[in-house]
Coordinates of C-alpha atoms in Angstrom, one line a residue:
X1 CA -15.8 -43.0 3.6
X2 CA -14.3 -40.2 1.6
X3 CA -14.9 -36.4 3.0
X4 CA -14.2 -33.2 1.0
X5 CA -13.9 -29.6 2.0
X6 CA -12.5 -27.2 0.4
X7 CA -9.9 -24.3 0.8
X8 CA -7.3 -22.4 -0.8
X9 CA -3.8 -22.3 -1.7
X10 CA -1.5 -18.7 -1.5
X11 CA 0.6 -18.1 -4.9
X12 CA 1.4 -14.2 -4.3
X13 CA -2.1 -12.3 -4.8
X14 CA -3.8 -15.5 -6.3
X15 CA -5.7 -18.0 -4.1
X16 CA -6.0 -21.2 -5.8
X17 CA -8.4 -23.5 -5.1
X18 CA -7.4 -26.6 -3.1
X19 CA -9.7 -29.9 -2.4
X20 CA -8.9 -31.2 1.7
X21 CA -10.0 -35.2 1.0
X22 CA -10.1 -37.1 4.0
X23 CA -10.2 -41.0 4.2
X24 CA -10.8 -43.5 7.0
X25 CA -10.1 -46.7 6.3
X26 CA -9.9 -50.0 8.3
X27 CA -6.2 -50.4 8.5
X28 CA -3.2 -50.0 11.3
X29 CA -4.1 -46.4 13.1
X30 CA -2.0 -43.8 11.2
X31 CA -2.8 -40.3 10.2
X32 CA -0.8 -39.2 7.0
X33 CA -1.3 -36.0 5.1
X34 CA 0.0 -36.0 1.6
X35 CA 0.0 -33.6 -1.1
X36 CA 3.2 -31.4 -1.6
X37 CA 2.6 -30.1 1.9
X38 CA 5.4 -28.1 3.9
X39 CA 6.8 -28.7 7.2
X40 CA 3.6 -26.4 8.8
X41 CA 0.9 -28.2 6.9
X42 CA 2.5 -31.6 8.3
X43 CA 2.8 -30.6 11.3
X44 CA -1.1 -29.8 11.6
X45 CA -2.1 -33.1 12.2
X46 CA -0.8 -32.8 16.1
X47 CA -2.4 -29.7 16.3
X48 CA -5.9 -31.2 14.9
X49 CA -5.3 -34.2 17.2
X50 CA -5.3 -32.1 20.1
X51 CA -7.6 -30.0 19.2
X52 CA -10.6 -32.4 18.8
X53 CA -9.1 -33.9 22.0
X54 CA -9.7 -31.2 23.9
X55 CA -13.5 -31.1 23.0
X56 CA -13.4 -35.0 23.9
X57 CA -13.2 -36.3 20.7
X58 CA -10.9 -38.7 20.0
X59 CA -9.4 -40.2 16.5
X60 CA -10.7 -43.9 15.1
X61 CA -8.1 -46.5 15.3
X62 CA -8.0 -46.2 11.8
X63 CA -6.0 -45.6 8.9
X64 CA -6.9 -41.8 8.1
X65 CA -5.0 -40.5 5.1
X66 CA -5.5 -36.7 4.0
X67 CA -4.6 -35.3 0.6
X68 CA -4.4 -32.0 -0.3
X69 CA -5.2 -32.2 -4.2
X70 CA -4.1 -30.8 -6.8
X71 CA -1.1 -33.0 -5.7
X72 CA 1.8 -31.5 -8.1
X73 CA 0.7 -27.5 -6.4
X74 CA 2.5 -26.6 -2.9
X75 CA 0.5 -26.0 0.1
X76 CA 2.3 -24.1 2.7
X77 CA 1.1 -22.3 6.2
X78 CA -0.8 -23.0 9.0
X79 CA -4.6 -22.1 7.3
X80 CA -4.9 -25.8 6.2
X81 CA -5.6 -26.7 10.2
X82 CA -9.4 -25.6 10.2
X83 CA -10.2 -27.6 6.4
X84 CA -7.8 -30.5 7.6
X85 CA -10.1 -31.1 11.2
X86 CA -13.1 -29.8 9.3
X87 CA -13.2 -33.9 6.5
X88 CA -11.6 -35.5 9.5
X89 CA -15.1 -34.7 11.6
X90 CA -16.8 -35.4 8.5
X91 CA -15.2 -38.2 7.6
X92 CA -16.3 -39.4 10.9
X93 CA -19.6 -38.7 10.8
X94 CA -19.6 -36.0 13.5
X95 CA -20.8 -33.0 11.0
X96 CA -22.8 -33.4 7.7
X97 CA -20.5 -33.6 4.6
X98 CA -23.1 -32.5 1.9
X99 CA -23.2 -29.1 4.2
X100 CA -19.7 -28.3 3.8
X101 CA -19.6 -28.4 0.0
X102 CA -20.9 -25.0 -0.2
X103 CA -18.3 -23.0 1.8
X104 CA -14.2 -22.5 1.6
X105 CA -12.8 -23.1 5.0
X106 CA -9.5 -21.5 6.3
X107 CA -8.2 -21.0 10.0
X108 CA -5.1 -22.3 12.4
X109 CA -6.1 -24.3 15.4
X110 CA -5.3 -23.9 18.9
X111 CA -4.7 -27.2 20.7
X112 CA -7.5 -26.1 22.9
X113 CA -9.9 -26.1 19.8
X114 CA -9.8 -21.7 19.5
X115 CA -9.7 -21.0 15.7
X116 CA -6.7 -18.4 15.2
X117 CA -5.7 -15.9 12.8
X118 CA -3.7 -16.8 9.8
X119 CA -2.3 -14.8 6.7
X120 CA -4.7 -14.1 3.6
X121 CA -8.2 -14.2 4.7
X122 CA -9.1 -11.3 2.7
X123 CA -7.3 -13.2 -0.6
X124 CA -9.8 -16.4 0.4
X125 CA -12.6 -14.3 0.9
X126 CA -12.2 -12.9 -2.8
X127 CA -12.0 -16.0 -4.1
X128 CA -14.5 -17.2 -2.2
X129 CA -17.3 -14.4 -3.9
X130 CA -15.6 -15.3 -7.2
X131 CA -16.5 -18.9 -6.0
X132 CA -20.2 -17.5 -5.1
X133 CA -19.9 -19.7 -1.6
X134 CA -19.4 -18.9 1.6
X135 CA -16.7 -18.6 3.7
X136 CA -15.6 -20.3 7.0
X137 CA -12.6 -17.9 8.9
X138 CA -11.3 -16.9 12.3
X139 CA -13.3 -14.9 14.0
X140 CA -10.8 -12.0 14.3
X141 CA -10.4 -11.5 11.0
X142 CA -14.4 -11.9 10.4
X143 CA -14.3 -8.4 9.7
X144 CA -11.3 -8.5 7.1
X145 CA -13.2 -11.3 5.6
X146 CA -16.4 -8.7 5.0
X147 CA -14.4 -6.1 3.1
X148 CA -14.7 -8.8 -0.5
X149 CA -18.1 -8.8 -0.9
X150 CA -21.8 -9.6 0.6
X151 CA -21.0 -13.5 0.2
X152 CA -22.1 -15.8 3.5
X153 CA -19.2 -15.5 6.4
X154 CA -19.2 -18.0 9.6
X155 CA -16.2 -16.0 11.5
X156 CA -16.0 -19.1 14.1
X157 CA -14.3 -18.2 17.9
X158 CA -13.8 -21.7 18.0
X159 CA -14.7 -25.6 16.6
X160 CA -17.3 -26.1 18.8
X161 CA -19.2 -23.3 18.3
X162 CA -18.5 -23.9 14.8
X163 CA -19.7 -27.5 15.0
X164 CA -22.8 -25.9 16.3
X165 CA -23.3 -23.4 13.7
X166 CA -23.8 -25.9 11.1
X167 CA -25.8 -28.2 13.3
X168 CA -27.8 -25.5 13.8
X169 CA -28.2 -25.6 17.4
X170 CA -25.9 -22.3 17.9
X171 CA -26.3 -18.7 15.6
X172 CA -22.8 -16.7 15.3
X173 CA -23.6 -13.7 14.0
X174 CA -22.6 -11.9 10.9
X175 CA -19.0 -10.0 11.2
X176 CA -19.7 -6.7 10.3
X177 CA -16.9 -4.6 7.7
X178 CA -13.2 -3.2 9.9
X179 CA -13.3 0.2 10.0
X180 CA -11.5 2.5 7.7
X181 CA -8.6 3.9 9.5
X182 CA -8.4 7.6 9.3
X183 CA -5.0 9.0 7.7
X184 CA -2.1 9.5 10.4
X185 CA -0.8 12.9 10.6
X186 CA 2.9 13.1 9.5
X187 CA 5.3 16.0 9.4
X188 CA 4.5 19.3 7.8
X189 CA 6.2 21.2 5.3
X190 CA 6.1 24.2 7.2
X191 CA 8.6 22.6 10.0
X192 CA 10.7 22.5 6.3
X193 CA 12.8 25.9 6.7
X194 CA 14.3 27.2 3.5
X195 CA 15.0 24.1 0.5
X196 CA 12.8 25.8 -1.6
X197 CA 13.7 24.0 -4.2
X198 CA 14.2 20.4 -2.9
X199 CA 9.8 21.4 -1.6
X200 CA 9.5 21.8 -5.3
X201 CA 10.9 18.8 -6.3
X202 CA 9.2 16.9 -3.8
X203 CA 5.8 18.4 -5.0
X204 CA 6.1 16.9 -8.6
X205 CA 7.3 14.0 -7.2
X206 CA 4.2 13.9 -5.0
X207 CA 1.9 15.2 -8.2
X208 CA 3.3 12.8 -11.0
X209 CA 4.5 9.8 -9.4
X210 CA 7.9 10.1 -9.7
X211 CA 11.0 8.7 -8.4
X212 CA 13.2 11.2 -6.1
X213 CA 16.6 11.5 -5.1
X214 CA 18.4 13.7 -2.4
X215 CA 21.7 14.4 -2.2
X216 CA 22.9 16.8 0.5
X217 CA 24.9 17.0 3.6
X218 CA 24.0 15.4 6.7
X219 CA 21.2 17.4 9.3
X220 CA 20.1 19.1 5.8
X221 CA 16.5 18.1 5.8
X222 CA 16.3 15.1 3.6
X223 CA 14.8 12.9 5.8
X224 CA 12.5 15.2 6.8
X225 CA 11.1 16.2 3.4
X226 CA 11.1 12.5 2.7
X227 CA 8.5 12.1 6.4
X228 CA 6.9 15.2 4.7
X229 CA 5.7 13.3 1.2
X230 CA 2.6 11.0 2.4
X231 CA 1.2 14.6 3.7
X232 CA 0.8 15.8 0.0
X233 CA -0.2 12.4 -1.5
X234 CA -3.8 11.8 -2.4
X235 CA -5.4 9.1 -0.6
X236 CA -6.2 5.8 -1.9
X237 CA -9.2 5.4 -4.3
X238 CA -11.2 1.8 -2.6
X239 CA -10.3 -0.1 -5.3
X240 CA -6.8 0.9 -4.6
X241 CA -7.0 0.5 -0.8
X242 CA -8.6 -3.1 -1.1
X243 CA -5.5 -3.6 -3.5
X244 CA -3.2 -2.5 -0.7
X245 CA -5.1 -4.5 2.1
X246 CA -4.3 -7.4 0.0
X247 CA -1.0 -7.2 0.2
X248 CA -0.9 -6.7 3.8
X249 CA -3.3 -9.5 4.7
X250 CA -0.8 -11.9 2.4
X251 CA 1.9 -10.3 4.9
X252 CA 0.1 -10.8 7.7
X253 CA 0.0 -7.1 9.2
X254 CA -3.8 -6.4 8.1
X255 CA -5.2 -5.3 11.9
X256 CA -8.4 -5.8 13.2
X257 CA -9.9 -6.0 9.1
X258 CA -8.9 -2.1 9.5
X259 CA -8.4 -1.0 6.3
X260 CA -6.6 2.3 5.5
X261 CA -6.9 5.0 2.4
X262 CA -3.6 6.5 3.4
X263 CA -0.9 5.8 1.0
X264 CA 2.0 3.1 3.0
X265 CA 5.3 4.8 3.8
X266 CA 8.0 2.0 4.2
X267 CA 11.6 3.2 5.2
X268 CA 13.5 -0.3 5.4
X269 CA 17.5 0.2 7.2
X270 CA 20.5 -0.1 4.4
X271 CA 21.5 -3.4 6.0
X272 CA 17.8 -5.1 4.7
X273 CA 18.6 -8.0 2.5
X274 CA 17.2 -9.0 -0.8
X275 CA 14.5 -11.0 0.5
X276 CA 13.5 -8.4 2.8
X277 CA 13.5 -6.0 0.0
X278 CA 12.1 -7.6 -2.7
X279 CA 10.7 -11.0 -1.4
X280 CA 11.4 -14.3 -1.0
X281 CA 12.6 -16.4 1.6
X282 CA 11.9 -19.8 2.4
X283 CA 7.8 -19.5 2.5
X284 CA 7.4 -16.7 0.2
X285 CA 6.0 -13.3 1.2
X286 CA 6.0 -9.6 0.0
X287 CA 9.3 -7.8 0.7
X288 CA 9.2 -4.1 1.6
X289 CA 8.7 -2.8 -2.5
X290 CA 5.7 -5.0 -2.5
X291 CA 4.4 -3.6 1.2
X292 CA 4.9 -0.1 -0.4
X293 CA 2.7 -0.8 -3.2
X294 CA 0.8 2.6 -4.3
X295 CA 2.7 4.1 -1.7
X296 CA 6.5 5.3 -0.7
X297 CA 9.6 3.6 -0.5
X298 CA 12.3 5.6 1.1
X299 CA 15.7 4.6 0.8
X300 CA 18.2 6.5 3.0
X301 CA 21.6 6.6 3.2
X302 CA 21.1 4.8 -0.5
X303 CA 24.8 3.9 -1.0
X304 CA 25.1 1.9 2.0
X305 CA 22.6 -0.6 0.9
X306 CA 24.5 -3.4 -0.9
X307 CA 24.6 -3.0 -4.4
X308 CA 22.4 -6.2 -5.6
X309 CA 20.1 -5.2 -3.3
X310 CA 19.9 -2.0 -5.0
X311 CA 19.8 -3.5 -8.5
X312 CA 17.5 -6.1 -7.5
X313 CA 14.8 -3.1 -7.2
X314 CA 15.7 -2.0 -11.0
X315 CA 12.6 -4.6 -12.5
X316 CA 10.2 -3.7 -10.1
X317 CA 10.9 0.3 -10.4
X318 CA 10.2 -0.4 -14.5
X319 CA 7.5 -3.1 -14.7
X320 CA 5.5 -2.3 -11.3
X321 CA 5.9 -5.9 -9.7
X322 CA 8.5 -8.1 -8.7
X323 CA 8.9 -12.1 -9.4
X324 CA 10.0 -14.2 -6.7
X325 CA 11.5 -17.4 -9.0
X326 CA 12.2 -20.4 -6.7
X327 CA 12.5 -24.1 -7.5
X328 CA 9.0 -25.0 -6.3
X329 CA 6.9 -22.3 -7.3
X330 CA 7.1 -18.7 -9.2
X331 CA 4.9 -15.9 -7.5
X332 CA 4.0 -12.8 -8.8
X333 CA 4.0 -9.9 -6.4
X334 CA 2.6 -5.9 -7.3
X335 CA 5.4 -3.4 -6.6
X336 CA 4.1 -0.2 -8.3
X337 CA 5.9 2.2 -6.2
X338 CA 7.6 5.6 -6.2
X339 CA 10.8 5.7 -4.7
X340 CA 12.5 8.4 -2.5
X341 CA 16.1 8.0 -1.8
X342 CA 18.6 10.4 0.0
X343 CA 22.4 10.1 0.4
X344 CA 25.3 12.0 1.2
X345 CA 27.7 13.2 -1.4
X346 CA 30.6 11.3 -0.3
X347 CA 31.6 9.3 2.7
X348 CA 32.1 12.1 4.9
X349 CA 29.0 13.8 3.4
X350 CA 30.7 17.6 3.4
X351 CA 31.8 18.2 0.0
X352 CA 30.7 21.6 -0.4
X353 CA 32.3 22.4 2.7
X354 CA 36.2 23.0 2.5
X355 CA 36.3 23.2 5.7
X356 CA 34.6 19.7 7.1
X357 CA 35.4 17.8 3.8
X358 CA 37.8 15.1 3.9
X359 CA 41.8 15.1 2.3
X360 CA 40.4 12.5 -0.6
X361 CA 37.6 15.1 -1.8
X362 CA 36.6 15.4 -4.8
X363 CA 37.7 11.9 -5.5
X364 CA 36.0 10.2 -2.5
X365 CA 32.4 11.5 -3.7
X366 CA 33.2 9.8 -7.4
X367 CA 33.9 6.7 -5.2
X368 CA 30.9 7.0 -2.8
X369 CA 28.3 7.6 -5.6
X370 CA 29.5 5.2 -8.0
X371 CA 27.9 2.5 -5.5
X372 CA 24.9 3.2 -7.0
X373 CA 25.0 1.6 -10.4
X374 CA 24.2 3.6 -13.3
X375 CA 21.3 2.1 -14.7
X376 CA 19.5 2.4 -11.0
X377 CA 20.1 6.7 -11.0
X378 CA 18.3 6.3 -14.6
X379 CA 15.4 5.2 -13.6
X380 CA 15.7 8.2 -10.9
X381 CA 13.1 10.9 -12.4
X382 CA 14.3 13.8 -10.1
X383 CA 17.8 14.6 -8.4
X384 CA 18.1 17.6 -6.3
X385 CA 20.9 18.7 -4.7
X386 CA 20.1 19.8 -0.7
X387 CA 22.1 22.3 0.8
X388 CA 22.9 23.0 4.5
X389 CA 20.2 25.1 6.3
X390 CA 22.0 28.1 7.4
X391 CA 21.1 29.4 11.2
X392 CA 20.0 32.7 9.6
X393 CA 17.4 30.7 8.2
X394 CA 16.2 28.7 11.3
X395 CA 15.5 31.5 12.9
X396 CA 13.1 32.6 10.6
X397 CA 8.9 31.8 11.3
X398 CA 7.6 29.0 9.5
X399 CA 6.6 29.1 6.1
X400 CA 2.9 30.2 5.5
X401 CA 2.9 27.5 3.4
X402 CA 2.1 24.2 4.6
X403 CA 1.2 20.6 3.4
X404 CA -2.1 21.3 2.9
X405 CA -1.7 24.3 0.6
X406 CA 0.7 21.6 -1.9
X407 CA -1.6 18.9 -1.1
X408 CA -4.3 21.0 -2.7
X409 CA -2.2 21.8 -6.0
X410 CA -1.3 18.0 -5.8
X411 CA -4.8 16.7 -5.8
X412 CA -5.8 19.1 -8.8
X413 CA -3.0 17.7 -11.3
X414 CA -3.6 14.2 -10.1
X415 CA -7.2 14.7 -11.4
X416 CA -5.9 15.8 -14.5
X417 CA -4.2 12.9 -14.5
X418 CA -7.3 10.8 -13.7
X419 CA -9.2 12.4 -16.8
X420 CA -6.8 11.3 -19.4
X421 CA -7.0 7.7 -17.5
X422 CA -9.3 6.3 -20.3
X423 CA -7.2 6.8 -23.2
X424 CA -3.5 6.3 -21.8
X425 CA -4.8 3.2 -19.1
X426 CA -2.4 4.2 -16.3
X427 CA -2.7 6.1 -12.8
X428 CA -0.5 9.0 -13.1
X429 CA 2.4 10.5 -15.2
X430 CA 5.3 8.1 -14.0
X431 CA 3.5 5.6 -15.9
X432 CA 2.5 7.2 -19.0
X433 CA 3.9 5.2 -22.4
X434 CA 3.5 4.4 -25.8
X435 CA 0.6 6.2 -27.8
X436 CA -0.3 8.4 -24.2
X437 CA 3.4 9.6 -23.8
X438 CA 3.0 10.7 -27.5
X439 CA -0.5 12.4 -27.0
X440 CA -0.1 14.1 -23.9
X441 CA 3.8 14.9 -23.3
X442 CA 4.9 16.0 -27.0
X443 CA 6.4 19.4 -26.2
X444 CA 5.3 22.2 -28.1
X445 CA 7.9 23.5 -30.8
X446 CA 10.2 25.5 -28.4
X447 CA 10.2 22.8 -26.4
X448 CA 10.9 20.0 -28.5
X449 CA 14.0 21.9 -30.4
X450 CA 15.4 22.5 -26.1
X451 CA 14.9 19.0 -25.3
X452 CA 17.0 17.7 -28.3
X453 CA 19.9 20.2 -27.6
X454 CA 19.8 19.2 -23.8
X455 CA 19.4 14.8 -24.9
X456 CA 22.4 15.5 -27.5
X457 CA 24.7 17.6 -24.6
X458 CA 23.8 15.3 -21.2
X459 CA 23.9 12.3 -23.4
X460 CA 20.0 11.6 -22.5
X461 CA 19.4 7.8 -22.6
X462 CA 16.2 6.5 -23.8
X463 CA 14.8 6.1 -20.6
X464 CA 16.0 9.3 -19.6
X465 CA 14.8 11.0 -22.6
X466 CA 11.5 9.5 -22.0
X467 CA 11.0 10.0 -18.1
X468 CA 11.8 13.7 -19.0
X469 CA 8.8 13.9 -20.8
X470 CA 6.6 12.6 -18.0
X471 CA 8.1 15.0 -15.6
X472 CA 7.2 17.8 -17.7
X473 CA 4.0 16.6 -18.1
X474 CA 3.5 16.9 -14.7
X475 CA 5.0 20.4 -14.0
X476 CA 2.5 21.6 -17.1
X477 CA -0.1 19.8 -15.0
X478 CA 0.9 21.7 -11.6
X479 CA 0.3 24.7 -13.7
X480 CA -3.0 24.1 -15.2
X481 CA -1.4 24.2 -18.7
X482 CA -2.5 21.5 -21.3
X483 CA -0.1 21.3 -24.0
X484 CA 3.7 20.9 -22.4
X485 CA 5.6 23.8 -23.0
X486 CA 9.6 24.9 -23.1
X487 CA 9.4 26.1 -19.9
X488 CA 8.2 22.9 -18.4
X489 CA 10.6 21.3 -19.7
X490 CA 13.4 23.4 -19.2
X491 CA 12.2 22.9 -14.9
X492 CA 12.3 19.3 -15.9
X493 CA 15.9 19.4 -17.0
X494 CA 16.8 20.9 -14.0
X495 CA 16.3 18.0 -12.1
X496 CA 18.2 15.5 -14.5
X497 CA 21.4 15.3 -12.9
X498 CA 25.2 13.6 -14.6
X499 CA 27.5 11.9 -12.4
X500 CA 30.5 12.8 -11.0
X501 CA 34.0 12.5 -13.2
X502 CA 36.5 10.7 -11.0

């Protein structure tokens, strides 16, 4: 007898359906699984084994052969325990087979039969209402499962009282929806003293989307201002969240089926790798630019980071995802992210200072900064420079002016930005291309004629030339203006910074 039950397969943000076949047949007792399966889907055939042991079941003293079809697609994790057991004990005979045609099943198993958490529930879940069948899960992440859609969820504690579920001796009841976490409370702006205008920058940033960078001293604030940025931020829309959650049930680190409107802040350390940045290793998951999607990535201390780890980010800061190519499969990851970096001038990170500066200055800040390729400060939107806080102006009060006062401002030329969303397509102003760069960001007259002066004397690239015009759309945003003006783009200038000559 031949059993089927279906589940899914993880490439990136796409479940694919897979087909779990299970035959016993009169033979020498073996239990194979086949079907480009990894070292974790092999190895859940001791884990079913004692699983179905430990409810007193015990395997035929048959030949019992499991493929995981399509054949030629790679099934990898430990969510192919719960479909696996699931033919096996239809195979058998123990549970009806027709019943099981109408639900996707995924789930680890305990060796005392408890059905445990596993990455991508949510990702099965959606696939499962695109399906229009139901969906077999953990029950832990029963409530993670909820957030797709209204489709039919059996969030199971364990096999038996899954077994008696679909028997219908036993009723598990319904998960209900995780909770939406409430935003966490970060920094404020008023604990920002003085840096005026490194606030200002940071409030485009926050308005239009845009990459930052921060170079100053050390104890200067950067870090601070950078804690300071998912204050100002507008939350997630739901579709955006559910987008987010996706990513992080992929990653494992979706809690409880808590889902969260609050944009993510990621701050990997400079020694991250490549993988850990961008994605990869040897099961492929979302690296921290994917984690950050719709949210923050802050880079600090940017020049210690190795430099192809740098440059690795330079696709996924243009295009807004990142592909993970390896032998055995190519996945897709989103990465639309705004980047915040900070770093030092030079090595010794006191430049301006005669005093503290090092015997190598000004040369040793040409060599410092020149670790960051070129191509990766282009796609940098804003550069400010930071200067030291004097004590003068720490011991002044706080600024009346706090993150909710910018948030406000923030909000306001995001919805501007969510008005104009029909005819240019894309979320905000770090985005906007083609025929809605044209529409919206064409400077007036003034403008245009002090743009061309400043792209002919910095020796504006394209991209520069072009990322210009977005942030200027953005500061004529902030002020309620609609056409882009020569004074918005003379601000916007301010922030384009050139390279140090050796």
């Amino acid at each position: 007898m031949v059993a089927l039950v279906r589940t899914v397969a993880y490439l990136g943000l796409e479940a694919r359906a897979v087909e779990v076949q299970c035959s016993v047949a009169p033979g020498l007792p073996k239990f194979n699984i086949v079907g480009l399966a990894d070292k974790a889907v092999g190895e859940s055939k001791e884990r079913v084994r004692a699983a179905l042991s430990s409810m007193g079941l015990a395997l035929p003293p048959k030949r019992i052969t499991i493929n995981l079809s399509p054949a030629d697609l790679p099934k990898e994790g430990s969510h192919y325990d719960l479909p696996i057991a699931l033919a096996l004990l239809a195979a058998m005979g123990v549970t009806d087979a027709e019943q099981l045609t109408d639900w996707i099943a995924v789930g680890e198993l305990a060796l005392d039969a408890r059905i445990v958490a596993s990455p991508g529930v949510l990702l099965a879940a959606i696939h499962a209402s695109e399906a229009e069948c139901g969906l077999i899960c953990p029950k832990t992440q029963g409530a993670e499962a909820r957030w797709a859609s209204e489709i039919p969820i059996c969030a199971a504690p364990d096999l038996a009282s899954l077994l008696n579920h679909l028997k219908g001796t036993q009723q598990l009841p319904p998960p209900e929806a995780g909770e939406v976490a409430e935003p966490g409370r970060g920094p404020d702006l008023k604990q920002v003293k003085g840096q005026e205008t490194a606030k200002r920058a940071l409030e485009i940033a926050a308005a239009g989307g845009h990459n930052l960078l921060m170079i100053g001293p050390p104890g200067a604030g950067k870090s601070l201002l950078a804690s300071c940025l998912p204050g100002i931020l507008p939350p997630l829309t739901p579709p955006e969240a559910l987008e987010v959650s996706m990513v992080q049930s992929v990653a494992g680190t979706l809690d409880d089926g808590r889902i969260s409107r609050a944009r993510p802040f990621r701050a990997p350390h400079h020694s991250a790798s490549m993988a850990a940045l961008t994605g990869g290793g040897l099961r492929v998951k979302p690296g921290e630019v994917s984690l950050a999607h719709l949210g923050v990535l802050f880079l600090d201390e940017l020049p210690e980071f190795q430099r192809a780890v740098l440059d690795s980010l330079r696709q996924p800061l243009e295009t807004g995802s990142v592909d993970v190519a390896r032998a055995n499969a190519h996945v897709t990851f989103p990465a639309n992210v705004q980047l915040i970096a900070a770093m030092n001038p030079c090595r010794c990170g006191h430049l301006g200072d005669p005093a503290l500066a090092c015997s190598r200055a000004p040369r040793c800040a040409a060599d410092y900064q020149s670790k960051v390729s070129g191509p990766m400060l282009d796609r940098i939107d804003l550069h400010v420079e930071v200067d030291p806080v004097s004590a003068a102006d720490l011991a002044l009060p706080p600024p009346a002016e706090g993150s909710e006062e910018v948030a406000a401002r923030v909000l306001s030329a995001r919805n501007r930005q969510t008005g104009r969303k029909e005819r240019t397509g894309v979320r905000s102003n770090a985005d906007l291309d083609g025929e809605g760069l044209e529409e919206f960001a064409t400077p007036d007259e003034a403008g245009r004629q002090l743009l061309m002066q400043a792209a002919t004397a910095m020796r504006l690239s394209a991209r520069s030339y072009t990322r210009m015009l977005r942030v200027a759309r953005t500061i004529a945003d902030l002020a309620g203006a609609e056409q882009v003006g020569r004074i918005h783009v003379a601000e916007a200038l301010s922030y384009r910074r050139q390279a140090p000559r050796a």
